[in-house]
Amino acid sequence: MTEKIDILLEALPYIKQFSGATFVIKYGGAAMEEEKLAKEFAKDIVLLKYVGVDPVIVHGGGPQIEKLLTRLDIPTRFVEGLRVTDEATLDVVEMVLSGLINKKIVQEIHNNGGRALGLSGKDAKLLIAKKVEDKEIGFVGEIAEVNVKVIREISKLGYIPVVAPLAAGADGHTYNVNADTAAGAIAKALMAEKLILLTDVPGVLGKDLKPVSMLKKDEVQALIKNETIRGGMIPKVKCCLDALHGGVKKTHIIDGRVAHALLLEVLTDSGIGTQISGGE
Ligand code: ARG
């Protein structure tokens, strides 16, 4: 019993500190695709909302898009390893992200006692994109503008906003945007307390290939320089650095394959992933 009390009391200072704070959470990978983990994630989110945090979810959906493209026999072209998002592909992207996945997340939150409202970046002009010009990859956008007023309002009403990373272009077309980048941009615009990226790795790995618990901005730069941080982790940490630069207080890269990773990271002293914070 004392063990249980210790755990609950360890959470108290964080509940106090984060009550009223905004956490922007990039949701994807195993935590989204595996039914059991998805339920646990929804529970974590609902708990956070009830202790006064305003969670904002931005989700991915790569594998599900892939699956439907295959089922519909829509041919895929790759340029330098990147999928070309032509009109037909974009339709599938929007159907899967905005239709299927977004609503699934909303429903899972409802099933676990919370209230959620799903929207895409196109709604209320939340995300405005411009075409990525340097690569010939079709309707893939970079974020040009973020209008978070609607997110604030949704949170204030007691709902958890769930965002599909699509955006409208100034040219009137729809664009697919990277979910990590979209989460980072929304976190900056909200001046969020935290940006949390759920991944399928234990965190940022150090020289000994073990996850590093805490990093400062300049340590991250050094680890990129000496190639300890490599491959797919580079855009993730850069997204975190950019968010910190834009005024987000702390960023976290955590392992979505671990049950309740989110609560373990934010309501315990040592967390479970990698925390990246500012200079001091
Ligand atoms: N729970 C605290 C917070 O969210 C500390 C997290 C520490 N995390 C870590 N990976 N060392 O601010």
Coordinates of C-alpha atoms and ligand atoms in Angstrom, one line a residue:
M1 CA 0.0 0.0 0.0
T2 CA 2.7 2.5 0.9
E3 CA 4.2 1.8 -2.6
K4 CA 0.9 2.9 -4.2
I5 CA 0.8 6.0 -2.0
D6 CA 4.4 6.9 -3.0
I7 CA 3.5 6.6 -6.7
L8 CA 0.4 8.8 -6.3
L9 CA 2.4 11.4 -4.3
E10 CA 5.2 11.5 -6.8
A11 CA 2.6 12.7 -9.3
L12 CA 1.3 15.5 -7.1
P13 CA 3.9 18.2 -7.9
Y14 CA 3.5 17.5 -11.6
I15 CA -0.3 17.6 -11.4
K16 CA 0.1 21.0 -9.6
Q17 CA 2.7 22.3 -12.1
F18 CA 0.8 21.2 -15.2
S19 CA -2.7 22.1 -14.2
G20 CA -3.8 24.7 -16.8
A21 CA -0.9 23.8 -19.1
T22 CA -1.1 22.8 -22.8
F23 CA 0.6 19.6 -24.0
V24 CA 0.8 19.0 -27.7
I25 CA 1.1 15.3 -28.4
K26 CA 2.2 13.7 -31.7
Y27 CA 0.4 10.4 -31.7
G28 CA 1.4 7.6 -34.1
G29 CA 3.2 4.3 -34.5
A30 CA 2.5 1.3 -32.4
A31 CA 0.6 3.3 -29.8
M32 CA -2.0 4.1 -32.4
E33 CA -2.0 0.9 -34.4
E34 CA -2.2 -1.6 -31.6
E35 CA -5.6 -1.8 -30.1
K36 CA -4.5 -2.4 -26.6
L37 CA -2.0 0.5 -26.6
A38 CA -4.5 2.8 -28.3
K39 CA -7.0 2.2 -25.4
E40 CA -4.2 2.9 -22.8
F41 CA -3.2 6.0 -24.6
A42 CA -6.9 7.3 -24.6
K43 CA -7.0 6.6 -20.8
D44 CA -3.8 8.6 -20.3
I45 CA -5.2 11.5 -22.3
V46 CA -8.5 11.5 -20.4
L47 CA -6.7 11.4 -17.1
L48 CA -4.5 14.3 -18.0
K49 CA -7.6 16.3 -19.1
Y50 CA -9.3 15.6 -15.8
V51 CA -6.3 16.8 -13.8
G52 CA -6.4 20.1 -15.6
V53 CA -4.0 19.6 -18.5
D54 CA -5.2 20.7 -22.0
P55 CA -3.9 17.9 -24.2
V56 CA -3.9 18.5 -28.0
I57 CA -3.4 15.4 -30.2
V58 CA -1.9 15.5 -33.7
H59 CA -1.9 12.1 -35.3
G60 CA -0.1 10.3 -38.1
G61 CA -1.3 7.5 -40.3
G62 CA 1.3 6.3 -42.7
P63 CA 0.8 2.5 -42.6
Q64 CA -3.0 2.8 -42.8
I65 CA -2.7 5.0 -45.9
E66 CA -0.3 2.5 -47.4
K67 CA -2.8 -0.3 -46.8
L68 CA -5.8 1.5 -48.5
L69 CA -3.6 2.5 -51.4
T70 CA -2.7 -1.1 -52.0
R71 CA -6.3 -2.3 -51.6
L72 CA -7.5 0.3 -54.1
D73 CA -4.7 -0.6 -56.5
I74 CA -3.5 3.0 -56.7
P75 CA 0.1 3.0 -58.1
T76 CA 2.7 4.8 -56.1
R77 CA 5.7 6.7 -57.5
F78 CA 8.7 7.5 -55.3
V79 CA 11.2 10.3 -55.8
E80 CA 14.3 10.0 -53.7
G81 CA 12.6 7.6 -51.4
L82 CA 9.6 9.9 -50.9
R83 CA 6.1 9.0 -52.0
V84 CA 4.7 11.3 -54.6
T85 CA 1.3 12.6 -53.4
D86 CA -0.7 13.0 -56.6
E87 CA -4.5 13.7 -56.7
A88 CA -5.5 10.1 -56.3
T89 CA -3.1 9.5 -53.4
L90 CA -4.1 12.7 -51.7
D91 CA -7.8 11.7 -51.7
V92 CA -6.8 8.5 -49.9
V93 CA -4.6 10.4 -47.5
E94 CA -7.5 12.7 -46.6
M95 CA -10.0 9.8 -46.3
V96 CA -7.8 7.8 -44.1
L97 CA -6.4 10.6 -41.9
S98 CA -9.5 12.8 -41.6
G99 CA -12.1 10.1 -41.9
L100 CA -11.0 6.9 -40.4
I101 CA -8.1 7.5 -38.0
N102 CA -9.2 10.9 -36.7
K103 CA -12.7 9.5 -35.8
K104 CA -11.2 6.3 -34.3
I105 CA -9.2 8.4 -31.9
V106 CA -12.1 10.6 -31.0
Q107 CA -14.2 7.5 -30.3
E108 CA -11.6 5.8 -28.2
I109 CA -11.4 8.9 -26.0
H110 CA -15.2 8.9 -25.7
N111 CA -15.1 5.1 -24.8
N112 CA -12.7 6.0 -22.0
G113 CA -14.8 8.8 -20.4
G114 CA -13.4 11.9 -22.1
R115 CA -14.8 14.3 -24.7
A116 CA -13.0 14.9 -27.9
L117 CA -13.5 16.9 -31.1
G118 CA -11.8 15.9 -34.3
L119 CA -10.7 18.3 -37.0
S120 CA -8.1 18.5 -39.8
G121 CA -5.7 21.4 -40.3
K122 CA -8.1 22.6 -43.1
D123 CA -10.9 23.3 -40.6
A124 CA -11.1 26.8 -39.3
K125 CA -7.9 27.5 -41.3
L126 CA -5.9 25.9 -38.5
L127 CA -3.0 25.0 -40.8
I128 CA -2.1 26.9 -44.0
A129 CA 0.5 25.2 -46.2
K130 CA 2.7 26.1 -49.1
K131 CA 3.9 23.5 -51.6
V132 CA 7.3 22.0 -50.9
E133 CA 9.1 23.4 -54.0
D134 CA 12.5 21.8 -54.0
K135 CA 11.3 18.2 -54.4
E136 CA 8.8 16.9 -57.0
I137 CA 6.6 15.0 -54.5
G138 CA 3.2 16.4 -55.4
F139 CA 0.8 17.8 -52.8
V140 CA 3.1 17.8 -49.8
G141 CA 3.1 21.0 -47.9
E142 CA 5.3 23.0 -45.5
I143 CA 3.4 24.9 -42.8
A144 CA 3.1 28.6 -43.7
E145 CA 0.6 29.7 -41.1
V146 CA -1.0 28.4 -37.9
N147 CA -4.3 29.8 -36.5
V148 CA -4.8 28.1 -33.1
K149 CA -7.7 30.2 -31.9
V150 CA -10.1 27.3 -32.6
I151 CA -7.9 24.9 -30.6
R152 CA -8.0 27.2 -27.6
E153 CA -11.7 27.4 -27.8
I154 CA -12.2 23.6 -28.2
S155 CA -10.0 23.0 -25.1
K156 CA -11.8 25.7 -23.1
L157 CA -15.2 24.0 -23.9
G158 CA -13.8 20.9 -22.2
Y159 CA -13.1 18.9 -25.4
I160 CA -9.8 17.3 -26.4
P161 CA -8.8 18.5 -29.9
V162 CA -7.7 15.8 -32.2
V163 CA -6.0 17.1 -35.4
A164 CA -5.4 15.3 -38.7
P165 CA -2.3 16.8 -40.4
L166 CA -3.8 18.2 -43.6
A167 CA -3.7 21.8 -44.6
A168 CA -5.2 24.1 -47.1
G169 CA -2.8 26.0 -49.4
A170 CA -3.1 29.6 -50.3
D171 CA -3.6 28.3 -53.8
G172 CA -6.8 26.6 -52.7
H173 CA -5.5 23.0 -52.9
T174 CA -5.2 20.5 -50.1
Y175 CA -1.8 19.5 -48.8
N176 CA -0.5 16.6 -46.7
V177 CA 1.8 17.8 -44.0
N178 CA 4.2 15.9 -41.8
A179 CA 2.6 15.1 -38.5
D180 CA 5.7 15.8 -36.3
T181 CA 6.1 19.2 -38.0
A182 CA 2.4 20.0 -37.6
A183 CA 2.5 19.1 -33.9
G184 CA 5.6 21.3 -33.5
A185 CA 4.0 24.3 -35.3
I186 CA 0.8 24.0 -33.2
A187 CA 2.8 23.7 -30.0
K188 CA 4.7 26.9 -30.8
A189 CA 1.6 28.8 -31.7
L190 CA 0.0 27.7 -28.5
M191 CA 3.1 28.5 -26.5
A192 CA 2.6 25.0 -25.1
E193 CA 4.2 23.7 -21.9
K194 CA 5.2 20.5 -23.7
L195 CA 5.6 18.9 -27.1
I196 CA 5.6 15.2 -26.8
L197 CA 6.5 12.9 -29.7
L198 CA 5.3 9.2 -29.4
T199 CA 7.7 7.0 -31.4
D200 CA 8.5 3.4 -31.8
V201 CA 12.0 3.7 -30.1
P202 CA 13.0 4.0 -26.4
G203 CA 14.1 7.6 -26.9
V204 CA 17.2 9.4 -28.1
L205 CA 20.0 6.8 -28.0
G206 CA 23.4 7.8 -26.6
K207 CA 26.9 6.5 -27.6
D208 CA 26.3 3.3 -25.7
L209 CA 23.0 2.8 -27.6
K210 CA 21.0 3.3 -24.4
P211 CA 18.3 5.9 -24.3
V212 CA 19.4 9.2 -22.7
S213 CA 17.0 10.5 -20.1
M214 CA 17.7 14.2 -20.3
L215 CA 19.3 16.5 -22.9
K216 CA 19.8 20.2 -23.3
K217 CA 19.6 21.9 -26.6
D218 CA 23.3 22.3 -27.2
E219 CA 24.0 18.7 -26.2
V220 CA 21.6 17.6 -28.9
Q221 CA 23.5 19.8 -31.5
A222 CA 26.7 18.1 -30.4
L223 CA 25.2 14.6 -30.7
I224 CA 24.0 15.4 -34.2
K225 CA 27.4 16.7 -35.1
N226 CA 29.3 13.6 -33.9
E227 CA 26.6 11.4 -35.6
T228 CA 25.4 9.7 -32.4
I229 CA 21.9 11.0 -33.4
R230 CA 21.3 9.6 -36.9
G231 CA 18.7 8.8 -39.5
G232 CA 15.1 9.2 -38.7
M233 CA 15.8 10.6 -35.2
I234 CA 17.4 13.7 -36.7
P235 CA 14.1 15.3 -38.0
K236 CA 12.5 14.4 -34.6
V237 CA 15.1 16.1 -32.5
K238 CA 15.2 19.1 -34.9
C239 CA 11.4 19.4 -34.5
C240 CA 12.0 19.5 -30.7
L241 CA 14.8 22.1 -31.0
D242 CA 12.6 24.2 -33.2
A243 CA 9.7 24.0 -30.7
L244 CA 12.0 25.0 -27.8
H245 CA 13.3 27.9 -29.9
G246 CA 9.7 29.0 -30.5
G247 CA 8.9 29.1 -26.8
V248 CA 7.7 25.6 -25.9
K249 CA 9.1 24.9 -22.4
K250 CA 10.0 21.2 -22.7
T251 CA 9.9 18.5 -25.3
H252 CA 9.9 14.7 -24.9
I253 CA 10.6 11.8 -27.2
I254 CA 9.0 8.7 -25.7
D255 CA 8.3 5.1 -26.5
G256 CA 4.7 4.6 -27.6
R257 CA 5.2 0.8 -27.5
V258 CA 5.3 1.0 -23.7
A259 CA 1.9 0.9 -22.0
H260 CA 1.0 4.3 -20.5
A261 CA 4.2 5.8 -21.7
L262 CA 2.6 9.3 -21.6
L263 CA 1.7 9.2 -17.9
L264 CA 5.0 7.6 -16.9
E265 CA 6.8 10.4 -18.6
V266 CA 4.9 13.4 -17.3
L267 CA 3.8 12.3 -13.8
T268 CA 7.0 10.7 -12.5
D269 CA 10.4 12.3 -11.7
S270 CA 12.6 10.2 -14.0
G271 CA 10.1 9.7 -16.9
I272 CA 10.7 6.9 -19.4
G273 CA 11.9 8.6 -22.5
T274 CA 14.2 11.5 -23.4
Q275 CA 13.4 15.0 -22.3
I276 CA 14.9 17.8 -24.3
S277 CA 14.9 21.2 -22.7
G278 CA 16.3 24.7 -23.3
G279 CA 19.7 26.1 -22.5
E280 CA 20.0 26.8 -18.8
Ligands
ARG1 N1 7.6 14.4 -15.2 C1 8.6 15.5 -15.4 C2 8.1 16.4 -16.5 O1 7.3 16.0 -17.3 C3 10.0 15.0 -15.6 C4 10.1 14.1 -16.8 C5 11.5 13.6 -16.9 N2 11.7 12.9 -18.1 C6 12.8 12.3 -18.5 N3 12.8 11.6 -19.6 N4 13.9 12.5 -17.8 O2 8.5 17.5 -16.6

